[in-house]
Amino acid sequence: MTSTRVLLATSSLVLAAACGDDGGSADADPSAPDARVSAKCLEARDHSDLDWIHTEIIVPGCASFQSCHMGTALEAGGLNLETKANVLTLVGRPSPLFPQFQDIVPFSPSTSYLMILLGKYTGPLDPDVGTMPYASPLLCDQKRDAIDRWILAGATDGAPAVDAALAQ
């Protein structure tokens, strides 16, 4: 019985970690801004490149452990995010949920529906879906900022790093 409890506890921790609970700013103590921020969130401060974003944010949180956005992705509107090439298909694509928005608008993160879905900017959301990751806490600010900077730099496969001060 004890080994079952340990297995369940371990599984719960792994599930929570994979579903976007990465020390986001919602619970952070404002007097100690980095006290609850994970190492991956801190690392995100130095990135605006699709290689890192795909490997460290998209695959673990969207297209691997949860399997929402892999394969045929039937439960995710057919949106497969397993490869960088798949992510790049979102650039300039009208959002299936709200066609007045494009999923990713190069150089304009605030008008990119992806950033609305990630909770970075306000905008319409499907009440049955909400923000992403689905049914999980928002990604930490640093990870959302990395994606924001990537879009600001043009949302390309080889986007150069953008100074964080320019992204604000």
Coordinates of C-alpha atoms in Angstrom, one line a residue:
M1 CA 0.0 0.0 0.0
T2 CA 2.8 2.4 0.8
S3 CA 4.5 1.9 -2.6
T4 CA 1.1 2.7 -4.3
R5 CA 0.9 6.0 -2.3
V6 CA 4.5 6.9 -3.3
L7 CA 3.7 6.1 -6.9
L8 CA 0.5 8.2 -6.9
A9 CA 2.3 11.1 -5.2
T10 CA 5.2 11.0 -7.6
S11 CA 2.8 10.8 -10.6
S12 CA 0.8 13.8 -9.3
L13 CA 4.0 15.9 -9.0
V14 CA 5.1 14.9 -12.5
L15 CA 1.7 15.8 -13.9
A16 CA 1.6 19.1 -12.2
A17 CA 5.1 20.0 -13.4
A18 CA 4.2 19.0 -17.0
C19 CA 0.9 20.9 -17.1
G20 CA 2.4 24.3 -17.0
D21 CA 2.8 24.8 -13.2
D22 CA 6.3 26.2 -13.6
G23 CA 6.4 28.8 -10.9
G24 CA 4.5 31.4 -12.7
S25 CA 4.1 34.9 -11.4
A26 CA 0.6 34.5 -10.2
D27 CA 1.7 33.1 -6.8
A28 CA 5.0 34.9 -6.6
D29 CA 5.8 37.1 -3.6
P30 CA 6.3 40.6 -5.0
S31 CA 9.0 41.4 -2.4
A32 CA 11.0 38.4 -3.7
P33 CA 10.4 38.3 -7.4
D34 CA 12.5 35.2 -8.2
A35 CA 11.7 33.2 -5.1
R36 CA 9.1 31.0 -6.8
V37 CA 10.4 31.2 -10.4
S38 CA 11.7 27.9 -11.8
A39 CA 15.1 27.6 -13.4
K40 CA 13.5 27.1 -16.9
C41 CA 11.5 30.3 -16.4
L42 CA 14.7 32.2 -15.4
E43 CA 16.4 30.7 -18.5
A44 CA 13.6 31.9 -20.7
R45 CA 14.7 35.5 -20.0
D46 CA 17.7 34.9 -22.4
H47 CA 15.7 33.4 -25.3
S48 CA 13.6 34.6 -28.2
D49 CA 14.6 31.7 -30.6
L50 CA 12.2 29.1 -31.9
D51 CA 14.7 26.3 -31.2
W52 CA 14.6 27.0 -27.4
I53 CA 10.9 27.9 -27.3
H54 CA 9.9 24.7 -29.1
T55 CA 12.2 22.4 -27.1
E56 CA 11.7 23.9 -23.7
I57 CA 8.1 25.3 -23.8
I58 CA 6.0 23.8 -26.5
V59 CA 7.1 20.2 -26.6
P60 CA 7.1 19.6 -22.8
G61 CA 3.9 21.5 -22.2
C62 CA 1.8 21.0 -25.3
A63 CA 3.1 18.2 -27.6
S64 CA 4.7 15.6 -25.4
F65 CA 3.6 14.7 -21.9
Q66 CA 0.0 15.8 -22.3
S67 CA -0.2 14.8 -26.0
C68 CA -2.8 17.4 -26.7
H69 CA -1.0 18.8 -29.7
M70 CA 0.7 15.8 -31.2
G71 CA -0.3 13.3 -33.9
T72 CA -3.7 14.0 -35.3
A73 CA -4.4 16.2 -32.2
L74 CA -8.2 15.5 -32.5
E75 CA -9.0 17.0 -29.1
A76 CA -7.0 20.1 -29.9
G77 CA -8.7 21.1 -33.2
G78 CA -6.1 19.1 -35.2
L79 CA -3.3 21.5 -34.2
N80 CA -0.1 19.4 -34.1
L81 CA 2.9 21.3 -32.5
E82 CA 5.4 18.4 -32.5
T83 CA 7.8 20.1 -34.9
K84 CA 9.0 23.7 -35.4
A85 CA 7.7 23.4 -39.0
N86 CA 4.2 22.8 -37.5
V87 CA 4.5 25.8 -35.3
L88 CA 5.5 28.0 -38.2
T89 CA 2.3 27.1 -40.0
L90 CA 0.5 29.3 -37.4
V91 CA 2.3 32.4 -38.8
G92 CA -0.3 34.4 -40.8
R93 CA -3.0 31.7 -40.3
P94 CA -6.5 32.9 -39.4
S95 CA -7.5 31.6 -36.0
P96 CA -10.1 28.8 -36.3
L97 CA -11.8 30.1 -33.2
F98 CA -11.8 33.8 -34.0
P99 CA -11.0 34.4 -37.7
Q100 CA -10.6 38.1 -37.1
F101 CA -7.3 37.2 -35.5
Q102 CA -4.3 35.5 -37.0
D103 CA -2.7 32.8 -34.8
I104 CA 0.7 34.5 -35.1
V105 CA 1.2 38.0 -36.6
P106 CA 4.9 38.6 -37.2
F107 CA 6.3 41.6 -35.4
S108 CA 3.0 42.0 -33.5
P109 CA 2.6 39.8 -30.4
S110 CA -0.3 41.9 -29.0
T111 CA -2.4 41.1 -32.0
S112 CA -1.4 37.4 -32.2
Y113 CA -4.1 35.1 -31.1
L114 CA -1.5 32.7 -29.7
M115 CA -0.6 35.3 -27.1
I116 CA -4.2 35.8 -26.1
L117 CA -4.6 32.0 -25.7
L118 CA -1.4 32.1 -23.5
G119 CA -3.0 34.8 -21.3
K120 CA -0.4 37.4 -22.1
Y121 CA -2.9 39.8 -23.7
T122 CA -6.7 40.1 -23.3
G123 CA -9.0 39.1 -26.0
P124 CA -11.8 36.6 -26.7
L125 CA -11.5 33.1 -25.5
D126 CA -13.7 30.0 -26.1
P127 CA -15.4 29.5 -22.7
D128 CA -15.1 25.8 -23.1
V129 CA -11.4 26.0 -23.7
G130 CA -10.0 29.1 -21.9
T131 CA -6.3 29.8 -21.8
M132 CA -3.5 27.5 -22.6
P133 CA -2.1 25.2 -21.4
Y134 CA -5.6 23.7 -21.1
A135 CA -6.9 23.3 -17.6
S136 CA -3.5 24.3 -16.2
P137 CA -1.9 27.4 -14.7
L138 CA -0.6 29.9 -17.2
L139 CA 3.0 29.6 -18.3
C140 CA 5.3 31.8 -16.2
D141 CA 5.7 35.4 -17.4
Q142 CA 9.3 34.7 -18.5
K143 CA 8.2 31.9 -20.9
R144 CA 5.4 34.0 -22.3
D145 CA 7.8 36.9 -22.7
A146 CA 10.2 34.7 -24.7
I147 CA 7.4 33.8 -27.1
D148 CA 6.4 37.5 -27.2
R149 CA 10.0 38.4 -28.2
W150 CA 10.1 35.7 -30.8
I151 CA 7.0 37.1 -32.5
L152 CA 8.3 40.6 -32.1
A153 CA 11.4 39.6 -34.0
G154 CA 9.3 38.3 -36.9
A155 CA 8.4 34.7 -35.8
T156 CA 10.9 33.0 -38.0
D157 CA 12.8 29.7 -37.6
G158 CA 16.0 31.6 -37.1
A159 CA 14.8 34.6 -35.2
P160 CA 17.7 36.5 -33.7
A161 CA 17.6 37.4 -30.0
V162 CA 15.8 40.6 -29.2
D163 CA 16.9 42.7 -26.3
A164 CA 14.3 42.4 -23.6
A165 CA 14.1 46.2 -23.2
L166 CA 13.0 46.5 -26.8
A167 CA 10.1 44.0 -26.2
Q168 CA 8.4 46.3 -23.7

